[in-house]
């Protein structure tokens, strides 16, 4: 019969307890880590430029008798990712996002971007759709990129 010294009993008991509280498979831990935390991207919907875009859109919607849009964090994140992608790659093109989208390259302020969209009948009609929106923008090497998505 094998005897275990008292110090090893503590070590083995600790290891056994750790085994009990670990996930049953190693695949479970990464899934949990990959999930975004609640409110993790709220900084984006609180950003002054994003709030300015929302305010200007809602002013135009009010002029057209429509209710105000609300910001959708996920949509803002996707719009921001697309604006960043356009700036980093230099490609100016629509994304494959599942929402109606407006993009603009060039204007150096939120007001100028929104006024440009208002002046374009196709973009203006998209601005007046939905009840939720996501906005993003990126400035790189003096170039401004603007994105709005609606649902």
Coordinates of N, CA, C and O in Angstrom, one line a residue:
X1 N 0.8 -1.2 0.0 CA 0.0 0.0 0.0 C 0.9 1.2 0.0 O 1.9 1.3 0.7
X2 N 0.5 2.2 -0.8 CA 1.2 3.5 -0.9 C 0.7 4.5 0.1 O -0.5 4.6 0.3
X3 N 1.7 5.1 0.8 CA 1.3 6.1 1.8 C 1.7 7.5 1.2 O 2.8 7.7 0.6
X4 N 0.9 8.5 1.4 CA 1.1 9.8 0.9 C 1.4 10.7 2.2 O 0.7 10.7 3.1
X5 N 2.5 11.4 2.1 CA 2.9 12.3 3.1 C 1.9 13.4 3.3 O 1.2 13.8 2.3
X6 N 1.7 14.0 4.4 CA 0.6 15.0 4.7 C 0.7 16.2 3.7 O -0.3 16.7 3.3
X7 N 2.0 16.7 3.4 CA 2.1 17.9 2.6 C 1.6 17.6 1.1 O 0.9 18.4 0.5
X8 N 1.8 16.4 0.7 CA 1.3 16.0 -0.7 C -0.2 15.8 -0.7 O -0.8 16.0 -1.7
X9 N -0.8 15.5 0.4 CA -2.2 15.3 0.5 C -2.9 16.7 0.2 O -3.9 16.8 -0.5
X10 N -2.3 17.7 0.8 CA -2.8 19.1 0.5 C -2.7 19.5 -0.9 O -3.7 20.0 -1.6
X11 N -1.6 19.2 -1.5 CA -1.4 19.5 -2.9 C -2.3 18.7 -3.8 O -3.0 19.3 -4.7
X12 N -2.5 17.4 -3.6 CA -3.4 16.6 -4.4 C -4.8 17.0 -4.2 O -5.6 17.1 -5.1
X13 N -5.2 17.3 -3.0 CA -6.6 17.8 -2.7 C -6.9 19.1 -3.4 O -7.9 19.3 -4.0
X14 N -5.9 20.0 -3.5 CA -6.0 21.3 -4.2 C -6.2 21.1 -5.7 O -7.0 21.7 -6.3
X15 N -5.4 20.2 -6.2 CA -5.4 19.9 -7.6 C -6.8 19.2 -8.0 O -7.4 19.6 -9.0
X16 N -7.2 18.4 -7.1 CA -8.5 17.7 -7.4 C -9.7 18.8 -7.4 O -10.5 18.8 -8.2
X17 N -9.6 19.7 -6.4 CA -10.6 20.8 -6.4 C -10.6 21.6 -7.6 O -11.6 22.0 -8.2
X18 N -9.4 21.9 -8.1 CA -9.2 22.7 -9.3 C -9.8 22.0 -10.5 O -10.5 22.6 -11.4
X19 N -9.6 20.7 -10.6 CA -10.2 19.9 -11.7 C -11.7 20.0 -11.7 O -12.4 20.0 -12.7
X20 N -12.3 20.0 -10.5 CA -13.7 20.1 -10.4 C -14.3 21.4 -10.9 O -15.4 21.4 -11.4
X21 N -13.6 22.5 -10.7 CA -14.2 23.8 -11.0 C -13.8 24.2 -12.4 O -14.3 25.2 -12.9
X22 N -12.9 23.5 -13.1 CA -12.5 23.8 -14.5 C -13.6 23.4 -15.4 O -14.4 22.4 -15.1
X23 N -13.8 24.0 -16.6 CA -14.7 23.6 -17.6 C -14.5 22.1 -18.0 O -13.3 21.7 -18.0
X24 N -15.5 21.5 -18.4 CA -15.4 20.1 -18.8 C -14.6 19.9 -20.0 O -13.9 18.9 -20.2
X25 N -14.6 20.9 -20.9 CA -13.7 20.8 -22.1 C -13.0 22.1 -22.2 O -13.4 23.2 -21.8
X26 N -11.8 22.1 -22.9 CA -11.0 23.3 -23.1 C -11.7 24.2 -24.1 O -11.3 25.4 -24.2
X27 N -12.7 23.8 -24.8 CA -13.4 24.6 -25.7 C -14.3 25.6 -25.1 O -14.7 26.6 -25.6
X28 N -14.8 25.3 -23.9 CA -15.7 26.2 -23.2 C -15.1 27.5 -22.8 O -15.8 28.6 -22.9
X29 N -13.9 27.6 -22.3 CA -13.3 28.8 -21.8 C -13.1 29.8 -22.9 O -13.5 31.0 -22.8
X30 N -12.6 29.5 -24.1 CA -12.5 30.5 -25.2 C -13.8 31.1 -25.6 O -13.9 32.2 -25.9
X31 N -14.9 30.3 -25.6 CA -16.2 30.8 -26.0 C -16.6 31.9 -25.1 O -17.1 32.9 -25.5
X32 N -16.4 31.7 -23.8 CA -16.8 32.7 -22.8 C -15.9 34.0 -23.0 O -16.4 35.1 -23.0
X33 N -14.6 33.8 -23.3 CA -13.8 34.9 -23.4 C -14.1 35.7 -24.7 O -13.8 36.9 -24.7
X34 N -14.6 35.1 -25.7 CA -14.9 35.7 -27.0 C -16.1 36.6 -26.9 O -16.3 37.5 -27.8
X35 N -17.0 36.4 -26.0 CA -18.2 37.1 -25.9 C -17.9 38.5 -25.5 O -17.2 38.7 -24.5
X36 N -18.4 39.6 -26.2 CA -18.2 40.9 -25.7 C -18.9 41.1 -24.3 O -20.0 40.6 -24.1
X37 N -18.3 41.9 -23.5 CA -19.0 42.2 -22.2 C -20.1 43.2 -22.4 O -20.0 44.1 -23.3
X38 N -21.1 43.2 -21.5 CA -22.2 44.1 -21.6 C -21.7 45.5 -21.5 O -20.9 45.9 -20.6
X39 N -22.0 46.4 -22.4 CA -21.6 47.8 -22.4 C -20.2 48.0 -22.9 O -19.7 49.1 -22.8
X40 N -19.5 47.0 -23.4 CA -18.1 47.1 -23.8 C -17.9 48.2 -24.8 O -16.8 48.8 -24.8
X41 N -18.8 48.4 -25.7 CA -18.6 49.3 -26.8 C -19.5 50.6 -26.6 O -19.7 51.3 -27.5
X42 N -20.0 50.8 -25.4 CA -20.8 52.0 -25.1 C -20.1 53.3 -25.4 O -20.7 54.3 -25.6
X43 N -18.7 53.3 -25.3 CA -17.9 54.5 -25.6 C -18.3 55.0 -26.9 O -18.3 56.3 -27.1
X44 N -18.6 54.2 -27.9 CA -18.9 54.6 -29.2 C -20.2 55.4 -29.3 O -20.3 56.4 -30.0
X45 N -21.2 54.9 -28.6 CA -22.5 55.6 -28.7 C -22.5 56.8 -27.8 O -23.5 57.6 -27.8
X46 N -21.4 57.1 -27.1 CA -21.3 58.3 -26.3 C -20.3 59.3 -26.9 O -20.1 60.4 -26.3
X47 N -19.7 58.9 -28.0 CA -18.7 59.8 -28.6 C -19.4 61.1 -29.1 O -20.4 61.0 -29.8
X48 N -18.8 62.2 -28.9 CA -19.4 63.5 -29.3 C -19.7 63.6 -30.8 O -20.7 64.1 -31.2
X49 N -18.8 63.0 -31.7 CA -19.1 63.1 -33.1 C -20.2 62.2 -33.5 O -21.1 62.5 -34.3
X50 N -20.3 61.0 -32.9 CA -21.4 60.1 -33.2 C -22.7 60.7 -32.7 O -23.8 60.7 -33.4
X51 N -22.7 61.4 -31.5 CA -23.9 62.0 -31.0 C -24.3 63.2 -31.9 O -25.5 63.5 -32.1
X52 N -23.3 63.9 -32.5 CA -23.6 65.0 -33.4 C -24.3 64.4 -34.7 O -25.3 65.0 -35.2
X53 N -23.8 63.3 -35.2 CA -24.4 62.7 -36.4 C -25.9 62.4 -36.1 O -26.8 62.6 -36.9
X54 N -26.1 61.8 -34.9 CA -27.5 61.4 -34.5 C -28.4 62.6 -34.4 O -29.5 62.6 -34.9
X55 N -27.9 63.7 -33.8 CA -28.6 64.9 -33.6 C -29.0 65.5 -35.0 O -30.2 65.9 -35.2
X56 N -28.1 65.6 -35.9 CA -28.3 66.1 -37.2 C -29.3 65.3 -38.0 O -30.2 65.8 -38.7
X57 N -29.2 64.0 -37.9 CA -30.1 63.1 -38.6 C -31.5 63.3 -38.0 O -32.5 63.3 -38.7
X58 N -31.6 63.4 -36.7 CA -32.9 63.5 -36.1 C -33.5 64.9 -36.4 O -34.8 64.9 -36.5
X59 N -32.7 65.9 -36.5 CA -33.3 67.2 -36.9 C -33.9 67.1 -38.3 O -35.0 67.6 -38.6
X60 N -33.2 66.4 -39.2 CA -33.8 66.2 -40.6 C -35.0 65.3 -40.6 O -36.0 65.6 -41.3
X61 N -35.0 64.3 -39.8 CA -36.2 63.4 -39.6 C -37.4 64.2 -39.1 O -38.5 64.1 -39.6
X62 N -37.1 65.1 -38.1 CA -38.2 65.9 -37.5 C -38.8 66.9 -38.6 O -40.0 67.0 -38.7
X63 N -37.9 67.4 -39.5 CA -38.4 68.3 -40.5 C -39.3 67.5 -41.5 O -40.1 68.1 -42.2
X64 N -39.1 66.2 -41.5 CA -39.9 65.4 -42.4 C -41.0 64.6 -41.7 O -41.6 63.7 -42.2
X65 N -41.3 65.0 -40.4 CA -42.4 64.4 -39.7 C -42.1 63.0 -39.2 O -43.1 62.3 -38.9
X66 N -40.9 62.7 -39.0 CA -40.5 61.3 -38.6 C -40.0 61.3 -37.1 O -39.4 62.3 -36.7
X67 N -40.2 60.2 -36.4 CA -39.7 60.1 -35.1 C -38.1 60.0 -35.1 O -37.5 59.6 -36.1
X68 N -37.6 60.3 -33.9 CA -36.1 60.3 -33.8 C -35.6 58.9 -33.9 O -36.2 57.9 -33.4
X69 N -34.4 58.8 -34.4 CA -33.6 57.5 -34.4 C -33.0 57.3 -33.0 O -32.7 58.2 -32.3
X70 N -32.8 56.0 -32.6 CA -32.0 55.7 -31.5 C -30.7 55.0 -31.9 O -30.7 54.4 -33.0
X71 N -29.6 55.2 -31.2 CA -28.4 54.5 -31.5 C -28.4 53.1 -31.1 O -28.9 52.8 -30.0
X72 N -27.9 52.2 -32.0 CA -27.7 50.8 -31.7 C -26.2 50.6 -31.6 O -25.5 50.8 -32.6
X73 N -25.8 50.1 -30.5 CA -24.4 49.9 -30.2 C -23.7 49.0 -31.2 O -22.7 49.3 -31.8
X74 N -24.4 47.8 -31.5 CA -23.8 46.9 -32.5 C -23.7 47.5 -33.9 O -22.7 47.4 -34.6
X75 N -24.7 48.3 -34.3 CA -24.7 48.9 -35.6 C -23.6 50.0 -35.6 O -22.9 50.2 -36.6
X76 N -23.4 50.7 -34.5 CA -22.3 51.7 -34.5 C -21.0 51.1 -34.6 O -20.1 51.6 -35.3
X77 N -20.8 50.0 -33.9 CA -19.5 49.3 -34.0 C -19.2 48.8 -35.4 O -18.1 49.0 -35.9
X78 N -20.2 48.3 -36.1 CA -20.0 47.8 -37.5 C -19.8 49.0 -38.4 O -18.9 48.9 -39.3
X79 N -20.5 50.1 -38.2 CA -20.3 51.3 -39.0 C -18.9 51.8 -38.8 O -18.2 52.2 -39.7
X80 N -18.4 51.8 -37.5 CA -17.1 52.3 -37.2 C -16.0 51.4 -37.8 O -15.0 51.9 -38.3
X81 N -16.2 50.1 -37.7 CA -15.3 49.2 -38.3 C -15.2 49.4 -39.8 O -14.1 49.4 -40.4
X82 N -16.3 49.7 -40.5 CA -16.2 49.9 -41.9 C -15.5 51.3 -42.3 O -14.7 51.3 -43.2
X83 N -15.8 52.3 -41.5 CA -15.1 53.6 -41.7 C -13.6 53.4 -41.5 O -12.8 53.9 -42.3
X84 N -13.2 52.7 -40.5 CA -11.8 52.4 -40.2 C -11.2 51.6 -41.4 O -10.1 51.9 -41.9
X85 N -11.9 50.6 -41.9 CA -11.4 49.8 -43.0 C -11.2 50.7 -44.2 O -10.2 50.6 -44.9
X86 N -12.2 51.5 -44.6 CA -12.0 52.4 -45.7 C -10.8 53.3 -45.6 O -10.0 53.5 -46.5
X87 N -10.6 53.9 -44.4 CA -9.5 54.8 -44.2 C -8.2 54.0 -44.3 O -7.2 54.5 -44.9
X88 N -8.1 52.9 -43.7 CA -6.8 52.1 -43.7 C -6.5 51.5 -45.1 O -5.3 51.4 -45.4
X89 N -7.5 51.2 -45.9 CA -7.2 50.5 -47.2 C -7.3 51.6 -48.3 O -6.7 51.3 -49.4
X90 N -7.9 52.7 -48.1 CA -8.1 53.7 -49.1 C -9.2 53.3 -50.1 O -9.5 54.0 -51.0
X91 N -9.9 52.2 -49.8 CA -11.1 51.8 -50.7 C -12.3 52.6 -50.2 O -12.6 52.6 -49.0
X92 N -13.0 53.2 -51.1 CA -14.2 53.9 -50.8 C -15.4 53.1 -51.4 O -15.6 53.2 -52.6
X93 N -16.0 52.3 -50.6 CA -17.1 51.4 -51.1 C -18.0 51.0 -50.0 O -17.6 51.0 -48.8
X94 N -19.2 50.6 -50.4 CA -20.2 50.1 -49.4 C -19.7 48.8 -48.8 O -19.0 48.0 -49.5
X95 N -20.2 48.5 -47.6 CA -19.8 47.2 -47.0 C -20.9 46.2 -47.3 O -21.8 46.5 -48.1
X96 N -20.7 45.1 -46.8 CA -21.7 44.0 -46.9 C -22.6 43.9 -45.7 O -23.1 42.8 -45.4
X97 N -22.7 45.0 -44.9 CA -23.6 44.9 -43.7 C -25.0 44.7 -44.1 O -25.4 45.1 -45.2
X98 N -25.8 44.1 -43.2 CA -27.2 43.7 -43.5 C -28.2 44.9 -43.4 O -29.4 44.6 -43.3
X99 N -27.7 46.2 -43.4 CA -28.6 47.3 -43.3 C -28.4 48.3 -44.4 O -27.3 48.4 -45.0
X100 N -29.5 49.1 -44.7 CA -29.3 50.2 -45.6 C -28.1 51.1 -45.1 O -28.0 51.3 -43.9
X101 N -27.3 51.5 -46.0 CA -26.0 52.2 -45.6 C -25.8 53.4 -46.5 O -26.1 53.4 -47.6
X102 N -25.2 54.5 -45.8 CA -24.8 55.6 -46.5 C -23.3 55.9 -46.1 O -22.9 55.6 -45.0
X103 N -22.5 56.2 -47.1 CA -21.1 56.5 -46.8 C -20.7 57.8 -47.5 O -21.4 58.3 -48.4
X104 N -19.6 58.4 -47.0 CA -19.2 59.6 -47.6 C -17.7 59.8 -47.3 O -17.2 59.5 -46.2
X105 N -16.9 60.2 -48.3 CA -15.5 60.5 -48.1 C -15.3 62.0 -48.4 O -15.8 62.4 -49.4
X106 N -14.6 62.7 -47.5 CA -14.2 64.0 -47.8 C -14.6 65.1 -46.8 O -13.8 65.9 -46.4
X107 N -15.9 65.2 -46.5 CA -16.3 66.3 -45.6 C -15.6 66.2 -44.3 O -15.3 65.1 -43.7
X108 N -15.2 67.4 -43.8 CA -14.4 67.4 -42.5 C -15.2 67.7 -41.3 O -14.6 67.9 -40.2
X109 N -16.5 67.6 -41.4 CA -17.3 67.7 -40.2 C -18.6 66.9 -40.3 O -19.0 66.6 -41.4
X110 N -19.2 66.6 -39.2 CA -20.4 65.8 -39.2 C -21.5 66.6 -39.9 O -22.3 66.0 -40.7
X111 N -21.6 67.9 -39.7 CA -22.6 68.7 -40.4 C -22.4 68.7 -41.9 O -23.4 68.5 -42.6
X112 N -21.2 68.8 -42.4 CA -21.0 68.7 -43.8 C -21.3 67.4 -44.4 O -21.9 67.3 -45.5
X113 N -21.0 66.3 -43.7 CA -21.4 65.0 -44.2 C -22.9 64.8 -44.2 O -23.5 64.4 -45.3
X114 N -23.6 65.2 -43.2 CA -25.1 65.1 -43.2 C -25.7 66.0 -44.2 O -26.6 65.5 -45.0
X115 N -25.2 67.2 -44.4 CA -25.7 68.1 -45.5 C -25.5 67.5 -46.9 O -26.4 67.6 -47.7
X116 N -24.4 66.8 -47.1 CA -24.2 66.1 -48.3 C -25.1 65.0 -48.6 O -25.6 64.8 -49.7
X117 N -25.4 64.2 -47.5 CA -26.4 63.1 -47.6 C -27.8 63.7 -47.9 O -28.5 63.1 -48.7
X118 N -28.1 64.8 -47.3 CA -29.4 65.4 -47.5 C -29.6 65.9 -48.9 O -30.6 65.7 -49.5
X119 N -28.5 66.4 -49.5 CA -28.5 66.9 -50.9 C -28.7 65.8 -51.9 O -29.0 66.0 -53.1
X120 N -28.4 64.5 -51.5 CA -28.5 63.4 -52.5 C -29.8 62.7 -52.2 O -30.0 62.1 -51.2
X121 N -30.7 62.7 -53.2 CA -32.0 62.0 -53.0 C -31.9 60.6 -52.5 O -32.7 60.2 -51.6
X122 N -31.0 59.8 -53.1 CA -30.9 58.4 -52.7 C -30.4 58.3 -51.3 O -30.9 57.4 -50.5
X123 N -29.4 59.1 -50.9 CA -28.9 59.0 -49.5 C -30.0 59.5 -48.5 O -30.1 59.0 -47.4
X124 N -30.6 60.6 -48.9 CA -31.7 61.2 -48.1 C -32.8 60.2 -47.8 O -33.2 60.1 -46.6
X125 N -33.2 59.5 -48.7 CA -34.3 58.5 -48.5 C -33.8 57.4 -47.5 O -34.6 57.0 -46.7
X126 N -32.6 57.0 -47.5 CA -32.1 56.1 -46.6 C -32.0 56.7 -45.2 O -32.4 56.0 -44.2
X127 N -31.6 57.9 -45.1 CA -31.6 58.6 -43.8 C -33.0 58.6 -43.1 O -33.1 58.7 -41.9
X128 N -34.0 58.6 -43.9 CA -35.4 58.7 -43.4 C -36.0 57.3 -43.1 O -37.2 57.2 -42.8
X129 N -35.2 56.2 -43.2 CA -35.8 54.9 -42.9 C -35.5 54.5 -41.5 O -34.6 55.0 -40.8
X130 N -36.2 53.5 -41.0 CA -35.9 52.8 -39.8 C -36.2 53.6 -38.5 O -36.7 54.7 -38.6
X131 N -35.8 52.9 -37.4 CA -35.9 53.6 -36.1 C -34.6 53.5 -35.3 O -34.5 54.2 -34.3
X132 N -33.7 52.7 -35.8 CA -32.4 52.6 -35.2 C -31.3 52.9 -36.2 O -31.4 52.7 -37.4
X133 N -30.2 53.4 -35.7 CA -29.0 53.7 -36.5 C -27.7 53.4 -35.9 O -27.6 53.3 -34.6
X134 N -26.7 53.3 -36.7 CA -25.4 53.2 -36.2 C -24.5 54.1 -37.1 O -24.7 54.2 -38.3
X135 N -23.6 54.8 -36.5 CA -22.7 55.8 -37.2 C -21.3 55.5 -36.9 O -21.0 55.0 -35.7
X136 N -20.4 55.7 -37.8 CA -19.0 55.6 -37.6 C -18.3 56.6 -38.5 O -18.8 57.1 -39.5
X137 N -17.1 57.0 -38.1 CA -16.2 57.9 -38.9 C -14.8 57.6 -38.5 O -14.4 57.1 -37.5
X138 N -13.9 58.0 -39.5 CA -12.5 57.8 -39.3 C -11.8 58.9 -40.0 O -12.1 59.2 -41.1
X139 N -10.7 59.4 -39.4 CA -9.8 60.4 -40.1 C -8.5 59.7 -40.1 O -7.9 59.3 -39.1
X140 N -7.9 59.7 -41.3 CA -6.5 59.1 -41.4 C -5.8 59.9 -42.5 O -6.4 60.0 -43.6
X141 N -4.6 60.4 -42.2 CA -3.9 61.1 -43.2 C -4.7 62.3 -43.8 O -4.6 62.6 -45.0
X142 N -5.5 62.9 -43.0 CA -6.2 64.1 -43.5 C -7.5 63.7 -44.3 O -8.2 64.6 -44.7
X143 N -7.8 62.5 -44.4 CA -9.0 62.0 -45.2 C -10.0 61.6 -44.2 O -9.8 60.8 -43.2
X144 N -11.3 62.1 -44.4 CA -12.4 61.8 -43.5 C -13.3 60.7 -44.2 O -13.6 60.9 -45.4
X145 N -13.8 59.7 -43.4 CA -14.7 58.7 -43.9 C -15.9 58.7 -43.0 O -15.7 58.6 -41.8
X146 N -17.1 58.7 -43.5 CA -18.3 58.7 -42.7 C -19.2 57.5 -43.1 O -19.3 57.2 -44.3
X147 N -19.8 56.9 -42.2 CA -20.7 55.7 -42.4 C -22.0 55.8 -41.5 O -21.9 56.2 -40.4
X148 N -23.1 55.6 -42.2 CA -24.4 55.5 -41.4 C -25.1 54.3 -41.9 O -25.1 54.0 -43.1
X149 N -25.7 53.5 -40.9 CA -26.5 52.3 -41.2 C -27.8 52.4 -40.5 O -27.8 53.0 -39.4
X150 N -28.9 51.9 -41.0 CA -30.2 52.1 -40.5 C -31.0 50.8 -40.5 O -30.9 50.0 -41.4
X151 N -31.9 50.7 -39.5 CA -32.9 49.6 -39.5 C -34.1 50.0 -38.8 O -34.1 50.9 -38.0

